[in-house]
PDB file of C-alpha atoms in Angstrom:
ATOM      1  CA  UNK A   1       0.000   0.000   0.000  1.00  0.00           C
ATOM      2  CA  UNK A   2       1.202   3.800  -0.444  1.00  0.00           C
ATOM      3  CA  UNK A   3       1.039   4.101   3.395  1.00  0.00           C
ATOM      4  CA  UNK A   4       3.107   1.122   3.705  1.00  0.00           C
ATOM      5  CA  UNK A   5       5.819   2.697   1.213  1.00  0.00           C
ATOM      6  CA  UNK A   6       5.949   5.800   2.359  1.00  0.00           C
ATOM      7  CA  UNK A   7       6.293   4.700   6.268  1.00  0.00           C
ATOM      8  CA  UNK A   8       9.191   2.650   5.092  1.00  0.00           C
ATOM      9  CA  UNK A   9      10.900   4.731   3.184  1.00  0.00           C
ATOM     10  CA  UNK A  10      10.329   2.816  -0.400  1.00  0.00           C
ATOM     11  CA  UNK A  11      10.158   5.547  -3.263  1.00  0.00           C
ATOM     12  CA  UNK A  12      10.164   4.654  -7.018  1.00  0.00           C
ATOM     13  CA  UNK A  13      10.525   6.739 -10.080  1.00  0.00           C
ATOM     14  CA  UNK A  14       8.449   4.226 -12.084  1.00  0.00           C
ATOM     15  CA  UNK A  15       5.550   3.332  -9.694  1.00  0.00           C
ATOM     16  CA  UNK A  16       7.433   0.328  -8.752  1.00  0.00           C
ATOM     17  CA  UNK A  17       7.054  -1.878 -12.244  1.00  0.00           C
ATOM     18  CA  UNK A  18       9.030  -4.911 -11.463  1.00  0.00           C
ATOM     19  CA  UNK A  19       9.583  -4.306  -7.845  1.00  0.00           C
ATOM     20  CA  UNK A  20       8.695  -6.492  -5.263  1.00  0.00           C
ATOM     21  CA  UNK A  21       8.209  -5.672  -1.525  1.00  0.00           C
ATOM     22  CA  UNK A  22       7.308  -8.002   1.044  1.00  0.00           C
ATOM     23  CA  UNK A  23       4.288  -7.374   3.120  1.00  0.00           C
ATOM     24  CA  UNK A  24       3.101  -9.462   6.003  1.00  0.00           C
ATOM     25  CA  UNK A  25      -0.329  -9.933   7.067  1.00  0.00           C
ATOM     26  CA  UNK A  26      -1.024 -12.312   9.646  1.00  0.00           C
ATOM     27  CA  UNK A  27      -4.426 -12.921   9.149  1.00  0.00           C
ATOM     28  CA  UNK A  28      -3.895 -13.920   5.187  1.00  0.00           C
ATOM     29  CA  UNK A  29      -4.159 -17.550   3.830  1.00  0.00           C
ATOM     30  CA  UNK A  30      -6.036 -20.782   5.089  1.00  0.00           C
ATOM     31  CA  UNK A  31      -4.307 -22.707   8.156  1.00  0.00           C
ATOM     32  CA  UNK A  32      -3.597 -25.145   5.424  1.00  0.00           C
ATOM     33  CA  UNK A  33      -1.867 -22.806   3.350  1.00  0.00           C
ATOM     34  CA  UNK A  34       0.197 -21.533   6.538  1.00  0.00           C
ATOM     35  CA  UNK A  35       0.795 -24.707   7.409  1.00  0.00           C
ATOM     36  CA  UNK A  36       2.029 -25.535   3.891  1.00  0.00           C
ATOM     37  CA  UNK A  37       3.921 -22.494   3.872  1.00  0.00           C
ATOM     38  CA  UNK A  38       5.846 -23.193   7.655  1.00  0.00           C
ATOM     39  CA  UNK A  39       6.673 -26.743   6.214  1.00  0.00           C
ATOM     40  CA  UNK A  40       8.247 -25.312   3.248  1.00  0.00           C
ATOM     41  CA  UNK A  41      10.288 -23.161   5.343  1.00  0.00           C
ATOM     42  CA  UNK A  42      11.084 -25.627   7.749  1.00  0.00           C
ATOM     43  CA  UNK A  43      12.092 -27.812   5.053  1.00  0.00           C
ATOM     44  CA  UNK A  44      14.078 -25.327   3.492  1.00  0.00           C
ATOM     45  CA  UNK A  45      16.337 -25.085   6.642  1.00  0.00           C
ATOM     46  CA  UNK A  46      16.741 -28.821   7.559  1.00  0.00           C
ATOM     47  CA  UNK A  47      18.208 -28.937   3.938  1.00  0.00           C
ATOM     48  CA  UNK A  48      20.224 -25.243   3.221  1.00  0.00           C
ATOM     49  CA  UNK A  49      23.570 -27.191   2.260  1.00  0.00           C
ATOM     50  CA  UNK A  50      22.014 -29.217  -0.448  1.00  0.00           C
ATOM     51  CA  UNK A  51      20.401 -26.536  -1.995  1.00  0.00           C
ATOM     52  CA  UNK A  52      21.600 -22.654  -1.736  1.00  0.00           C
ATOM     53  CA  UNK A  53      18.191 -20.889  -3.084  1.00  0.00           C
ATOM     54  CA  UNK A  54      15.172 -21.450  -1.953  1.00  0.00           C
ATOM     55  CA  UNK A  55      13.086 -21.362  -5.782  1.00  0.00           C
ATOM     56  CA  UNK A  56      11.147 -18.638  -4.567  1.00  0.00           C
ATOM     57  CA  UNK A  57       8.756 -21.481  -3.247  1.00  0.00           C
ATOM     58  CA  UNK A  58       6.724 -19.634  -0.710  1.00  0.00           C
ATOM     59  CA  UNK A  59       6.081 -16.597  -3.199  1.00  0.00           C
ATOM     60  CA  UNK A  60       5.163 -19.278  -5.977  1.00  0.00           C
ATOM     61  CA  UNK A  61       2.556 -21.126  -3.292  1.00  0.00           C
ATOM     62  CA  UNK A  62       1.154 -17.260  -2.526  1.00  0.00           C
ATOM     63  CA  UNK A  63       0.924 -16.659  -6.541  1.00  0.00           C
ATOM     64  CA  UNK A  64      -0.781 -19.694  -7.281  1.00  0.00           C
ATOM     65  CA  UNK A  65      -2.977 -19.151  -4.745  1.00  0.00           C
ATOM     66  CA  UNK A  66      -3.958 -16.368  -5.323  1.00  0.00           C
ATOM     67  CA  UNK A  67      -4.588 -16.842  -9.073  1.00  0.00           C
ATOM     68  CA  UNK A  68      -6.434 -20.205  -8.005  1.00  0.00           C
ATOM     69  CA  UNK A  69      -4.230 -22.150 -10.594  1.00  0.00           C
ATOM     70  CA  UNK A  70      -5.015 -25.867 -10.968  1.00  0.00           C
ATOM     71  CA  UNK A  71      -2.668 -28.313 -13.127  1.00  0.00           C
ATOM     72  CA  UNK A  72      -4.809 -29.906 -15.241  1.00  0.00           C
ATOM     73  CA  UNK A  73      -2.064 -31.441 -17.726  1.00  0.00           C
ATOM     74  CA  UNK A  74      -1.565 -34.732 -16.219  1.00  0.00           C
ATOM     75  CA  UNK A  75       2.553 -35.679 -14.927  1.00  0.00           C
ATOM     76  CA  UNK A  76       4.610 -37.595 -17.833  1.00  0.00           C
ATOM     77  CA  UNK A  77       6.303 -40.139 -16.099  1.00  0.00           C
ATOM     78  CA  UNK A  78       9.455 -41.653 -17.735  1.00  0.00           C
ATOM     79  CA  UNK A  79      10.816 -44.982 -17.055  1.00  0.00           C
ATOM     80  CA  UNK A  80      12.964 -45.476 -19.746  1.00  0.00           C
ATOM     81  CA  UNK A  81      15.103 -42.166 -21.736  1.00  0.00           C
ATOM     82  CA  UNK A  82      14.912 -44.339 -24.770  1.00  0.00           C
ATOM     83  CA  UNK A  83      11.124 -44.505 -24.748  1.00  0.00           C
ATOM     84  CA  UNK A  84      10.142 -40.897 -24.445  1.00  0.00           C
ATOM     85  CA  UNK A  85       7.770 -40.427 -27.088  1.00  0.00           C
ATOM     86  CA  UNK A  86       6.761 -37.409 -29.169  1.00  0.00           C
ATOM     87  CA  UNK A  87       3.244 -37.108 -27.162  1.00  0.00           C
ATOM     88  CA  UNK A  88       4.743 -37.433 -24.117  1.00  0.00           C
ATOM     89  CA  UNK A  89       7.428 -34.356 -24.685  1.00  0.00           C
ATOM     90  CA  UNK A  90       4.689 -32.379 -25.782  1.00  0.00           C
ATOM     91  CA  UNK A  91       2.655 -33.135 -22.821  1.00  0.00           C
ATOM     92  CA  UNK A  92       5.011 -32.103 -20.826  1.00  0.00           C
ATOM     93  CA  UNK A  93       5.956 -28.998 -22.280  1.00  0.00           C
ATOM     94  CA  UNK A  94       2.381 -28.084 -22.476  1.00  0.00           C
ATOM     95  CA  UNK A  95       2.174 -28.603 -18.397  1.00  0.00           C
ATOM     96  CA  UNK A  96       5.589 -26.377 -18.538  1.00  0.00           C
ATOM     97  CA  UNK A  97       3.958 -23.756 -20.237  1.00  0.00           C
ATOM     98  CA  UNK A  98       0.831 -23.980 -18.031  1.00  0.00           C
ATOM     99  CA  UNK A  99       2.563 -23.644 -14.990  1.00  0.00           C
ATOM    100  CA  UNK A 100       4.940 -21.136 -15.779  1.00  0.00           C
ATOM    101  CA  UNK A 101       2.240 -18.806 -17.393  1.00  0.00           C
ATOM    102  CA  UNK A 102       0.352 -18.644 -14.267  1.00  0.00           C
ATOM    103  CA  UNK A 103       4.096 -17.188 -12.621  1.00  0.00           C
ATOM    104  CA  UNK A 104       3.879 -14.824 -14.914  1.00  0.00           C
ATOM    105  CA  UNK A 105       2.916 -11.654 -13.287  1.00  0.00           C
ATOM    106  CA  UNK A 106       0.649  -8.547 -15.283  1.00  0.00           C
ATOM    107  CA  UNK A 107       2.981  -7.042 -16.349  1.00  0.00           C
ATOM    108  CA  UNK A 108       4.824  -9.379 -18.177  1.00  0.00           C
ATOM    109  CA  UNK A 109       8.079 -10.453 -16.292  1.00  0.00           C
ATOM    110  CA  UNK A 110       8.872 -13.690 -13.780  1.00  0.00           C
ATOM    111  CA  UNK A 111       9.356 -11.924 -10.117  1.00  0.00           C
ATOM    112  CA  UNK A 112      12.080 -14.252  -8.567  1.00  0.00           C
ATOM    113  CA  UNK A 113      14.529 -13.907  -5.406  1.00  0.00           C
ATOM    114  CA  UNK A 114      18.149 -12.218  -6.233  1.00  0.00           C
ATOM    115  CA  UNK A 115      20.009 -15.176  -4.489  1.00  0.00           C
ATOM    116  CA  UNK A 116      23.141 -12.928  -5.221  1.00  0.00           C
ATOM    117  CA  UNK A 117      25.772 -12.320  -2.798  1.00  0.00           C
ATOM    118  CA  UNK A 118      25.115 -11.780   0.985  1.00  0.00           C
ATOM    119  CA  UNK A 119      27.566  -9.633   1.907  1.00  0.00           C
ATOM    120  CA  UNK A 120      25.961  -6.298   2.293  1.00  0.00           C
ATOM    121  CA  UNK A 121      22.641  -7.511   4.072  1.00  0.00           C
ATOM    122  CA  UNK A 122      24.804  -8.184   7.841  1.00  0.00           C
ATOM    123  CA  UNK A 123      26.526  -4.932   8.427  1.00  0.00           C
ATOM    124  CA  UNK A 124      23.278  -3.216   6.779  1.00  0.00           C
ATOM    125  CA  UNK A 125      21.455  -4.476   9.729  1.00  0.00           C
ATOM    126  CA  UNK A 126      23.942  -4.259  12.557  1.00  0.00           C
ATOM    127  CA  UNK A 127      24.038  -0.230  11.203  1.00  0.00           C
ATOM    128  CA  UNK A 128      20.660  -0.225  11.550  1.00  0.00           C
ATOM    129  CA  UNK A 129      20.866  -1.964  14.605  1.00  0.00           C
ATOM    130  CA  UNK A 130      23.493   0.438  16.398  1.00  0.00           C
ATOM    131  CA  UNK A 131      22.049   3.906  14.944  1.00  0.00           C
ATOM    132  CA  UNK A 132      18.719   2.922  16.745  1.00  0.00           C
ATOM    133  CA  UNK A 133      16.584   2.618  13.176  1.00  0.00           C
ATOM    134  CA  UNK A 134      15.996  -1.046  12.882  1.00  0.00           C
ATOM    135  CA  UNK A 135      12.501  -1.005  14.292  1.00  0.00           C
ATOM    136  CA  UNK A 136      11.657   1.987  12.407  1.00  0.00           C
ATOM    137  CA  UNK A 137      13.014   0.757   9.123  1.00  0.00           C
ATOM    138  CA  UNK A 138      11.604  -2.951   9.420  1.00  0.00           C
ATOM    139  CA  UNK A 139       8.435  -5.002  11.181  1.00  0.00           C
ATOM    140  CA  UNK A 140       9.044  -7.937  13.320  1.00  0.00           C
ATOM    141  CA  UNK A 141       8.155 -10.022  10.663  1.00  0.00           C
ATOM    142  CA  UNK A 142      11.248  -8.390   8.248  1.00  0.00           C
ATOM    143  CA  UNK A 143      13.264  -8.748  10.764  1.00  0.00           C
ATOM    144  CA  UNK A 144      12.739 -12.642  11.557  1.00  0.00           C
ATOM    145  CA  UNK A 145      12.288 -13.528   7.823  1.00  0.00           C
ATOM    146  CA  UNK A 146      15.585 -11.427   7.144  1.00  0.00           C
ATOM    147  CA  UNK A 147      17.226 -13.063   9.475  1.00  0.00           C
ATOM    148  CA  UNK A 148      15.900 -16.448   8.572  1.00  0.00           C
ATOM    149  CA  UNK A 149      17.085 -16.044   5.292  1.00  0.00           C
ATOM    150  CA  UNK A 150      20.443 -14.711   6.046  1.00  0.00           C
ATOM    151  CA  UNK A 151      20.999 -18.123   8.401  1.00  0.00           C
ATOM    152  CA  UNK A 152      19.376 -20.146   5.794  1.00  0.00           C
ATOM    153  CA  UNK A 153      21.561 -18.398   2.767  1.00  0.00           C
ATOM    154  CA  UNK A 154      24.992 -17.755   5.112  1.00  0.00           C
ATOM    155  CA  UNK A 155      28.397 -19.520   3.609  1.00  0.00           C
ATOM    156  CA  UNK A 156      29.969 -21.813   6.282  1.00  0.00           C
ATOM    157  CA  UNK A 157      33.555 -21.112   7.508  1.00  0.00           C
ATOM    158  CA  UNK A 158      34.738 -24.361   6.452  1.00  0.00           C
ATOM    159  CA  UNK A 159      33.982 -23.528   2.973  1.00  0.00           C
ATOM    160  CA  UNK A 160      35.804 -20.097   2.729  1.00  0.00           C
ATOM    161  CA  UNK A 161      38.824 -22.010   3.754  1.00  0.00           C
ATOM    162  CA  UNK A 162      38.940 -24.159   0.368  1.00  0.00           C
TER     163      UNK A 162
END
């Protein structure tokens, strides 16, 4: 919301095409779409070293929601590489296409998570932190999610020293 943007300090010279901001609101979704979205994240954490980014899976649950997308192009299952047949690649693409057209958002592009380097987002925070703005800058919920992420996202020390 414009209150929202202006309270935290978001501006944008093209009303915010391609931007995304994260909003929380705990009274939105089902308790089975909570509870689907807290097993994602929980999942998500039990396995952070086997895979870095998280495939934007909780903003992909919210979209589909939202949009009330149903796969209706059945699953090609493949026993055999050698066996694939021309109906069966098309199938699938055609379930491809499905699902990643209802991704799309209105205005055309794919909204994903910049799983880019980290090492800004720390000392961002601790300044925050220290100059007394943290709470005015960022909600409770930022602040655990951020830091979620951060723990979920951060590079071991045993790997820096290969």
């Amino acid at each position: 919301s414009e209150a929202a943007r202006d309270k935290h300090h978001l501006c944008s010279t093209n009303n915010y095409v391609g931007r995304q901001t994260w909003e929380f609101d705990a009274e939105a979704g089902s308790p089975e779409e909570l509870a689907g979205m807290e097993q994602a994240r929980q999942n998500f954490s039990l396995n952070r070293s086997r895979f870095k980014t998280n495939g934007d899976l909780l903003w992909g649950m919210q979209f589909l929601s939202e949009k009330k997308f149903e796969q209706k192009i059945p699953r090609v299952r493949v026993e055999d590489a050698e066996k694939i047949t021309y109906k069966d690649a098309k199938t699938a693409m055609r379930r491809g296409i499905l699902y990643l057209a209802a991704l799309q958002a209105k205005d055309g592009h794919w909204p994903a998570e910049n799983s880019g380097i980290m090492i800004l987002n720390s000392p961002f925070f601790i300044c925050l932190y220290i100059t007394g703005h943290l709470e005015e800058i960022f909600t409770l919920e930022h602040r655990k999610e951020s830091l979620r992420y951060m723990y979920n996202h951060q590079v071991s020390t045993c790997a820096l020293r290969i």
